[in-house]
């Protein structure tokens, strides 16, 4: 168990709909990352939040948005869904860098599998 | 921008043998981390091994070790005594040290273990 919780695990929805994916980071982790993994593809970076503020943005579609709340959980909102949005969406969290901190890696949740029909 | 390249989409190895997965990266930074993540059929992302760029010594975790060549920007993963449970997708990843930045992944290498 990585300590990162994602809900729901599975989601099936129709084209044109809107969904919200939720992520609770590990206790104490201030950074949250969202990644998209389409079938048999690599992980595409979507967006990163650090302590409530957007830190970095990847190839995230305008139909997608995210936020990180004061309690550090994060939500990824996907709207006007298309068939091509079907994918596994991962959330990851990591500690803040401080000196040569040992905790440099990101810990991943189990992902939310989104199927758009 | 940093990039990570894994040139082997698929590899196979006989059980109990040794296999090496290749990874190269491009960066202008001097301080960074490199990782290998494993993604088994369950799709869970599991950290296999971590290397800090300032350390010359190659990281080792049980049967897993890396060959880190900083000048060549190469970071290969060696799996010794391959086991059936090692069958998975393996991703090489890069993370800048100086900023709490995103982790950039390669496209992955699918490893098959032959019994």
PDB file of C-alpha atoms in Angstrom:
ATOM      1  CA  UNK A   1       0.000   0.000   0.000  1.00  0.00           C
ATOM      2  CA  UNK A   2       1.558   3.260  -1.190  1.00  0.00           C
ATOM      3  CA  UNK A   3      -0.571   5.433   1.086  1.00  0.00           C
ATOM      4  CA  UNK A   4      -2.076   7.288  -1.868  1.00  0.00           C
ATOM      5  CA  UNK A   5      -5.820   6.726  -2.241  1.00  0.00           C
ATOM      6  CA  UNK A   6      -7.734   7.228  -5.456  1.00  0.00           C
ATOM      7  CA  UNK A   7     -11.469   6.996  -5.874  1.00  0.00           C
ATOM      8  CA  UNK A   8     -13.314   5.595  -7.647  1.00  0.00           C
ATOM      9  CA  UNK A   9     -11.342   2.616  -8.908  1.00  0.00           C
ATOM     10  CA  UNK A  10     -13.528   2.208 -11.962  1.00  0.00           C
ATOM     11  CA  UNK A  11     -15.800   4.624 -13.769  1.00  0.00           C
ATOM     12  CA  UNK A  12     -17.951   4.069 -16.815  1.00  0.00           C
ATOM     13  CA  UNK A  13     -19.668   7.036 -18.364  1.00  0.00           C
ATOM     14  CA  UNK A  14     -21.080   8.252 -21.662  1.00  0.00           C
ATOM     15  CA  UNK A  15     -19.578  10.653 -24.139  1.00  0.00           C
ATOM     16  CA  UNK A  16     -20.264  14.273 -23.360  1.00  0.00           C
ATOM     17  CA  UNK A  17     -20.470  13.707 -19.627  1.00  0.00           C
ATOM     18  CA  UNK A  18     -18.353  15.144 -16.835  1.00  0.00           C
ATOM     19  CA  UNK A  19     -16.570  13.175 -14.104  1.00  0.00           C
ATOM     20  CA  UNK A  20     -14.460  13.951 -11.062  1.00  0.00           C
ATOM     21  CA  UNK A  21     -11.576  11.800  -9.930  1.00  0.00           C
ATOM     22  CA  UNK A  22     -10.350  12.147  -6.380  1.00  0.00           C
ATOM     23  CA  UNK A  23      -6.932  11.650  -4.836  1.00  0.00           C
ATOM     24  CA  UNK A  24      -5.797  11.680  -1.225  1.00  0.00           C
ATOM     25  CA  UNK A  25      -1.995  11.937  -0.978  1.00  0.00           C
ATOM     26  CA  UNK A  26       0.210  10.257   1.589  1.00  0.00           C
ATOM     27  CA  UNK A  27       0.171  11.943   4.951  1.00  0.00           C
ATOM     28  CA  UNK A  28       2.576  14.880   4.875  1.00  0.00           C
ATOM     29  CA  UNK A  29       3.069  14.966   1.111  1.00  0.00           C
ATOM     30  CA  UNK A  30       2.450  18.435  -0.289  1.00  0.00           C
ATOM     31  CA  UNK A  31       2.859  17.646  -3.980  1.00  0.00           C
ATOM     32  CA  UNK A  32       0.243  15.878  -6.050  1.00  0.00           C
ATOM     33  CA  UNK A  33       0.714  14.804  -9.657  1.00  0.00           C
ATOM     34  CA  UNK A  34      -1.815  13.546 -12.181  1.00  0.00           C
ATOM     35  CA  UNK A  35      -0.877  11.217 -15.026  1.00  0.00           C
ATOM     36  CA  UNK A  36      -2.869   9.659 -17.859  1.00  0.00           C
ATOM     37  CA  UNK A  37      -2.033   6.195 -19.180  1.00  0.00           C
ATOM     38  CA  UNK A  38      -3.853   5.049 -22.285  1.00  0.00           C
ATOM     39  CA  UNK A  39      -3.876   1.373 -23.221  1.00  0.00           C
ATOM     40  CA  UNK A  40      -0.324   0.009 -23.461  1.00  0.00           C
ATOM     41  CA  UNK A  41       1.119   3.511 -23.431  1.00  0.00           C
ATOM     42  CA  UNK A  42       3.460   5.357 -21.153  1.00  0.00           C
ATOM     43  CA  UNK A  43       2.475   7.810 -18.475  1.00  0.00           C
ATOM     44  CA  UNK A  44       1.597  11.251 -19.762  1.00  0.00           C
ATOM     45  CA  UNK A  45       2.032  14.007 -17.223  1.00  0.00           C
ATOM     46  CA  UNK A  46      -1.072  16.159 -16.874  1.00  0.00           C
ATOM     47  CA  UNK A  47      -0.594  18.549 -13.989  1.00  0.00           C
ATOM     48  CA  UNK A  48       1.128  19.047 -10.636  1.00  0.00           C
ATOM     49  CA  UNK A  49      -0.037  20.875  -7.527  1.00  0.00           C
ATOM     50  CA  UNK A  50       2.098  21.880  -4.607  1.00  0.00           C
ATOM     51  CA  UNK A  51       0.452  22.928  -1.350  1.00  0.00           C
ATOM     52  CA  UNK A  52      -2.680  24.111  -3.115  1.00  0.00           C
ATOM     53  CA  UNK A  53      -1.058  25.900  -6.019  1.00  0.00           C
ATOM     54  CA  UNK A  54      -0.521  24.751  -9.592  1.00  0.00           C
ATOM     55  CA  UNK A  55       3.193  24.021 -10.033  1.00  0.00           C
ATOM     56  CA  UNK A  56       3.577  22.478 -13.455  1.00  0.00           C
ATOM     57  CA  UNK A  57       1.373  21.722 -16.408  1.00  0.00           C
ATOM     58  CA  UNK A  58       1.782  19.070 -19.046  1.00  0.00           C
ATOM     59  CA  UNK A  59      -0.294  18.244 -22.098  1.00  0.00           C
ATOM     60  CA  UNK A  60      -3.560  18.656 -20.267  1.00  0.00           C
ATOM     61  CA  UNK A  61      -6.599  19.312 -22.424  1.00  0.00           C
ATOM     62  CA  UNK A  62      -8.680  22.433 -21.864  1.00  0.00           C
ATOM     63  CA  UNK A  63     -11.612  20.141 -21.075  1.00  0.00           C
ATOM     64  CA  UNK A  64      -9.657  18.884 -18.071  1.00  0.00           C
ATOM     65  CA  UNK A  65      -9.000  20.806 -14.885  1.00  0.00           C
ATOM     66  CA  UNK A  66      -7.710  20.065 -11.436  1.00  0.00           C
ATOM     67  CA  UNK A  67      -7.348  21.582  -8.023  1.00  0.00           C
ATOM     68  CA  UNK A  68      -5.778  20.840  -4.675  1.00  0.00           C
ATOM     69  CA  UNK A  69      -7.726  21.662  -1.564  1.00  0.00           C
ATOM     70  CA  UNK A  70      -6.509  22.984   1.836  1.00  0.00           C
ATOM     71  CA  UNK A  71      -6.535  19.452   3.244  1.00  0.00           C
ATOM     72  CA  UNK A  72      -4.185  18.561   0.307  1.00  0.00           C
ATOM     73  CA  UNK A  73      -6.522  16.176  -1.441  1.00  0.00           C
ATOM     74  CA  UNK A  74      -6.851  16.786  -5.152  1.00  0.00           C
ATOM     75  CA  UNK A  75      -9.544  16.396  -7.756  1.00  0.00           C
ATOM     76  CA  UNK A  76      -9.224  15.998 -11.507  1.00  0.00           C
ATOM     77  CA  UNK A  77     -12.273  17.100 -13.454  1.00  0.00           C
ATOM     78  CA  UNK A  78     -12.832  15.765 -16.948  1.00  0.00           C
ATOM     79  CA  UNK A  79     -15.642  17.274 -18.990  1.00  0.00           C
ATOM     80  CA  UNK A  80     -17.211  16.820 -22.435  1.00  0.00           C
ATOM     81  CA  UNK A  81     -15.780  13.346 -22.389  1.00  0.00           C
ATOM     82  CA  UNK A  82     -14.778  11.644 -25.613  1.00  0.00           C
ATOM     83  CA  UNK A  83     -14.070   8.003 -26.383  1.00  0.00           C
ATOM     84  CA  UNK A  84     -10.365   8.810 -26.537  1.00  0.00           C
ATOM     85  CA  UNK A  85     -10.362   9.915 -22.920  1.00  0.00           C
ATOM     86  CA  UNK A  86     -10.732   6.307 -21.842  1.00  0.00           C
ATOM     87  CA  UNK A  87      -7.589   5.587 -19.864  1.00  0.00           C
ATOM     88  CA  UNK A  88      -6.088   4.842 -16.496  1.00  0.00           C
ATOM     89  CA  UNK A  89      -5.620   8.025 -14.503  1.00  0.00           C
ATOM     90  CA  UNK A  90      -2.962   7.967 -11.823  1.00  0.00           C
ATOM     91  CA  UNK A  91      -2.421  10.282  -8.937  1.00  0.00           C
ATOM     92  CA  UNK A  92       0.947  10.390  -7.222  1.00  0.00           C
ATOM     93  CA  UNK A  93       2.308  12.311  -4.278  1.00  0.00           C
ATOM     94  CA  UNK A  94       5.755  13.164  -3.002  1.00  0.00           C
ATOM     95  CA  UNK A  95       7.476  14.907  -0.137  1.00  0.00           C
ATOM     96  CA  UNK A  96       8.955  18.362  -0.342  1.00  0.00           C
ATOM     97  CA  UNK A  97      12.593  18.490  -1.284  1.00  0.00           C
ATOM     98  CA  UNK A  98      14.827  19.495   1.597  1.00  0.00           C
ATOM     99  CA  UNK A  99      18.517  19.097   1.150  1.00  0.00           C
ATOM    100  CA  UNK A 100      19.471  15.666  -0.069  1.00  0.00           C
ATOM    101  CA  UNK A 101      16.190  14.250   1.133  1.00  0.00           C
ATOM    102  CA  UNK A 102      15.834  10.524   0.793  1.00  0.00           C
ATOM    103  CA  UNK A 103      12.199  10.813  -0.127  1.00  0.00           C
ATOM    104  CA  UNK A 104      12.610  11.850  -3.706  1.00  0.00           C
ATOM    105  CA  UNK A 105      10.270   9.463  -5.463  1.00  0.00           C
ATOM    106  CA  UNK A 106       6.584   9.769  -6.112  1.00  0.00           C
ATOM    107  CA  UNK A 107       4.200   7.246  -4.638  1.00  0.00           C
ATOM    108  CA  UNK A 108       1.358   6.217  -6.869  1.00  0.00           C
ATOM    109  CA  UNK A 109      -2.233   5.403  -6.158  1.00  0.00           C
ATOM    110  CA  UNK A 110      -3.854   2.388  -7.775  1.00  0.00           C
ATOM    111  CA  UNK A 111      -5.413   4.522 -10.458  1.00  0.00           C
ATOM    112  CA  UNK A 112      -8.908   5.191 -11.697  1.00  0.00           C
ATOM    113  CA  UNK A 113      -9.868   3.311 -14.817  1.00  0.00           C
ATOM    114  CA  UNK A 114     -12.156   5.526 -16.866  1.00  0.00           C
ATOM    115  CA  UNK A 115     -14.182   4.025 -19.674  1.00  0.00           C
ATOM    116  CA  UNK A 116     -16.122   6.352 -21.943  1.00  0.00           C
ATOM    117  CA  UNK A 117     -18.835   4.646 -23.989  1.00  0.00           C
TER     118      UNK A 117
ATOM    119  CA  UNK B   1      13.132  20.216 -21.440  1.00  0.00           C
ATOM    120  CA  UNK B   2      14.178  16.874 -20.106  1.00  0.00           C
ATOM    121  CA  UNK B   3      13.434  13.700 -22.028  1.00  0.00           C
ATOM    122  CA  UNK B   4      13.695  10.015 -21.233  1.00  0.00           C
ATOM    123  CA  UNK B   5      14.163   7.384 -23.931  1.00  0.00           C
ATOM    124  CA  UNK B   6      13.710   3.645 -23.654  1.00  0.00           C
ATOM    125  CA  UNK B   7      14.691   2.111 -26.958  1.00  0.00           C
ATOM    126  CA  UNK B   8      13.536  -1.452 -26.244  1.00  0.00           C
ATOM    127  CA  UNK B   9       9.733  -1.747 -26.423  1.00  0.00           C
ATOM    128  CA  UNK B  10       9.876  -5.442 -25.477  1.00  0.00           C
ATOM    129  CA  UNK B  11      12.398  -7.908 -24.139  1.00  0.00           C
ATOM    130  CA  UNK B  12      12.390 -11.548 -23.137  1.00  0.00           C
ATOM    131  CA  UNK B  13      14.617 -13.443 -20.756  1.00  0.00           C
ATOM    132  CA  UNK B  14      14.794 -17.009 -19.565  1.00  0.00           C
ATOM    133  CA  UNK B  15      13.881 -17.587 -15.954  1.00  0.00           C
ATOM    134  CA  UNK B  16      16.969 -17.410 -13.675  1.00  0.00           C
ATOM    135  CA  UNK B  17      18.957 -15.521 -16.297  1.00  0.00           C
ATOM    136  CA  UNK B  18      20.085 -11.897 -16.243  1.00  0.00           C
ATOM    137  CA  UNK B  19      18.598  -9.130 -18.347  1.00  0.00           C
ATOM    138  CA  UNK B  20      19.485  -5.481 -18.823  1.00  0.00           C
ATOM    139  CA  UNK B  21      16.981  -2.777 -19.744  1.00  0.00           C
ATOM    140  CA  UNK B  22      18.321   0.393 -21.341  1.00  0.00           C
ATOM    141  CA  UNK B  23      17.451   4.001 -20.678  1.00  0.00           C
ATOM    142  CA  UNK B  24      18.960   7.261 -21.826  1.00  0.00           C
ATOM    143  CA  UNK B  25      17.939  10.737 -20.850  1.00  0.00           C
ATOM    144  CA  UNK B  26      18.623  14.283 -21.820  1.00  0.00           C
ATOM    145  CA  UNK B  27      19.043  17.140 -19.377  1.00  0.00           C
ATOM    146  CA  UNK B  28      21.118  20.248 -18.829  1.00  0.00           C
ATOM    147  CA  UNK B  29      20.849  19.947 -15.057  1.00  0.00           C
ATOM    148  CA  UNK B  30      23.557  18.553 -12.827  1.00  0.00           C
ATOM    149  CA  UNK B  31      21.404  17.476  -9.904  1.00  0.00           C
ATOM    150  CA  UNK B  32      18.541  15.066 -10.429  1.00  0.00           C
ATOM    151  CA  UNK B  33      17.097  11.694  -9.538  1.00  0.00           C
ATOM    152  CA  UNK B  34      16.573   8.696 -11.763  1.00  0.00           C
ATOM    153  CA  UNK B  35      14.163   5.879 -11.101  1.00  0.00           C
ATOM    154  CA  UNK B  36      12.985   2.580 -12.429  1.00  0.00           C
ATOM    155  CA  UNK B  37       9.323   1.813 -11.833  1.00  0.00           C
ATOM    156  CA  UNK B  38       7.672  -1.530 -12.424  1.00  0.00           C
ATOM    157  CA  UNK B  39       4.082  -1.892 -13.589  1.00  0.00           C
ATOM    158  CA  UNK B  40       2.814  -5.481 -13.335  1.00  0.00           C
ATOM    159  CA  UNK B  41      -0.492  -6.614 -14.895  1.00  0.00           C
ATOM    160  CA  UNK B  42      -2.306  -5.159 -11.878  1.00  0.00           C
ATOM    161  CA  UNK B  43      -1.232  -1.745 -13.314  1.00  0.00           C
ATOM    162  CA  UNK B  44       0.073  -0.590  -9.923  1.00  0.00           C
ATOM    163  CA  UNK B  45       3.207   1.575 -10.228  1.00  0.00           C
ATOM    164  CA  UNK B  46       5.939   0.195  -7.998  1.00  0.00           C
ATOM    165  CA  UNK B  47       9.298   1.841  -7.389  1.00  0.00           C
ATOM    166  CA  UNK B  48      12.098  -0.618  -8.111  1.00  0.00           C
ATOM    167  CA  UNK B  49      15.213   1.453  -7.569  1.00  0.00           C
ATOM    168  CA  UNK B  50      16.379   5.044  -7.166  1.00  0.00           C
ATOM    169  CA  UNK B  51      19.657   6.753  -8.118  1.00  0.00           C
ATOM    170  CA  UNK B  52      20.785  10.220  -7.074  1.00  0.00           C
ATOM    171  CA  UNK B  53      22.907  11.873  -9.732  1.00  0.00           C
ATOM    172  CA  UNK B  54      25.502  13.192  -7.294  1.00  0.00           C
ATOM    173  CA  UNK B  55      26.294   9.660  -6.129  1.00  0.00           C
ATOM    174  CA  UNK B  56      28.893   7.834  -8.189  1.00  0.00           C
ATOM    175  CA  UNK B  57      28.066   4.472  -6.666  1.00  0.00           C
ATOM    176  CA  UNK B  58      25.456   2.516  -8.556  1.00  0.00           C
ATOM    177  CA  UNK B  59      22.305   1.743  -6.596  1.00  0.00           C
ATOM    178  CA  UNK B  60      21.431  -1.855  -5.760  1.00  0.00           C
ATOM    179  CA  UNK B  61      18.262  -3.402  -4.375  1.00  0.00           C
ATOM    180  CA  UNK B  62      18.521  -7.161  -3.975  1.00  0.00           C
ATOM    181  CA  UNK B  63      18.412  -8.632  -7.514  1.00  0.00           C
ATOM    182  CA  UNK B  64      18.067  -5.217  -9.116  1.00  0.00           C
ATOM    183  CA  UNK B  65      20.996  -2.952  -9.870  1.00  0.00           C
ATOM    184  CA  UNK B  66      21.691  -0.024 -12.131  1.00  0.00           C
ATOM    185  CA  UNK B  67      24.566   1.099 -14.306  1.00  0.00           C
ATOM    186  CA  UNK B  68      24.546   4.876 -14.052  1.00  0.00           C
ATOM    187  CA  UNK B  69      26.780   6.663 -16.535  1.00  0.00           C
ATOM    188  CA  UNK B  70      26.282  10.369 -15.884  1.00  0.00           C
ATOM    189  CA  UNK B  71      28.478  11.669 -18.689  1.00  0.00           C
ATOM    190  CA  UNK B  72      26.773   9.418 -21.192  1.00  0.00           C
ATOM    191  CA  UNK B  73      23.337  10.148 -19.665  1.00  0.00           C
ATOM    192  CA  UNK B  74      22.647   6.465 -19.460  1.00  0.00           C
ATOM    193  CA  UNK B  75      20.781   4.586 -16.735  1.00  0.00           C
ATOM    194  CA  UNK B  76      20.294   0.873 -17.339  1.00  0.00           C
ATOM    195  CA  UNK B  77      18.581  -1.632 -15.065  1.00  0.00           C
ATOM    196  CA  UNK B  78      20.001  -5.097 -14.540  1.00  0.00           C
ATOM    197  CA  UNK B  79      17.773  -7.831 -13.182  1.00  0.00           C
ATOM    198  CA  UNK B  80      19.641 -10.885 -11.954  1.00  0.00           C
ATOM    199  CA  UNK B  81      18.164 -14.331 -11.431  1.00  0.00           C
ATOM    200  CA  UNK B  82      14.975 -13.331 -13.265  1.00  0.00           C
ATOM    201  CA  UNK B  83      11.766 -14.642 -11.751  1.00  0.00           C
ATOM    202  CA  UNK B  84       8.307 -15.092 -13.218  1.00  0.00           C
ATOM    203  CA  UNK B  85       7.082 -12.296 -10.963  1.00  0.00           C
ATOM    204  CA  UNK B  86       9.436  -9.874 -12.691  1.00  0.00           C
ATOM    205  CA  UNK B  87       7.262  -9.932 -15.802  1.00  0.00           C
ATOM    206  CA  UNK B  88       5.965  -6.403 -16.127  1.00  0.00           C
ATOM    207  CA  UNK B  89       6.280  -3.083 -17.873  1.00  0.00           C
ATOM    208  CA  UNK B  90       9.354  -1.199 -16.689  1.00  0.00           C
ATOM    209  CA  UNK B  91       9.532   2.570 -16.847  1.00  0.00           C
ATOM    210  CA  UNK B  92      12.629   4.691 -16.534  1.00  0.00           C
ATOM    211  CA  UNK B  93      11.962   8.096 -15.001  1.00  0.00           C
ATOM    212  CA  UNK B  94      13.720  11.394 -14.343  1.00  0.00           C
ATOM    213  CA  UNK B  95      13.108  14.020 -11.723  1.00  0.00           C
ATOM    214  CA  UNK B  96      14.840  17.328 -11.219  1.00  0.00           C
ATOM    215  CA  UNK B  97      16.381  17.767  -7.790  1.00  0.00           C
ATOM    216  CA  UNK B  98      16.352  21.521  -7.663  1.00  0.00           C
ATOM    217  CA  UNK B  99      12.619  21.941  -7.917  1.00  0.00           C
ATOM    218  CA  UNK B 100       9.771  19.865  -6.656  1.00  0.00           C
ATOM    219  CA  UNK B 101       9.028  19.079 -10.251  1.00  0.00           C
ATOM    220  CA  UNK B 102       7.161  16.491 -12.214  1.00  0.00           C
ATOM    221  CA  UNK B 103       8.597  13.064 -12.852  1.00  0.00           C
ATOM    222  CA  UNK B 104       9.146  12.399 -16.551  1.00  0.00           C
ATOM    223  CA  UNK B 105       8.702   8.850 -17.764  1.00  0.00           C
ATOM    224  CA  UNK B 106      10.033   6.930 -20.717  1.00  0.00           C
ATOM    225  CA  UNK B 107       7.621   4.937 -22.870  1.00  0.00           C
ATOM    226  CA  UNK B 108       8.461   1.706 -21.090  1.00  0.00           C
ATOM    227  CA  UNK B 109       9.911  -1.722 -21.830  1.00  0.00           C
ATOM    228  CA  UNK B 110       7.696  -4.784 -21.544  1.00  0.00           C
ATOM    229  CA  UNK B 111       9.654  -7.627 -19.999  1.00  0.00           C
ATOM    230  CA  UNK B 112       8.607 -11.239 -20.603  1.00  0.00           C
ATOM    231  CA  UNK B 113      10.014 -14.034 -18.452  1.00  0.00           C
ATOM    232  CA  UNK B 114      10.239 -17.387 -20.208  1.00  0.00           C
ATOM    233  CA  UNK B 115       9.834 -20.458 -17.961  1.00  0.00           C
TER     234      UNK B 115
END
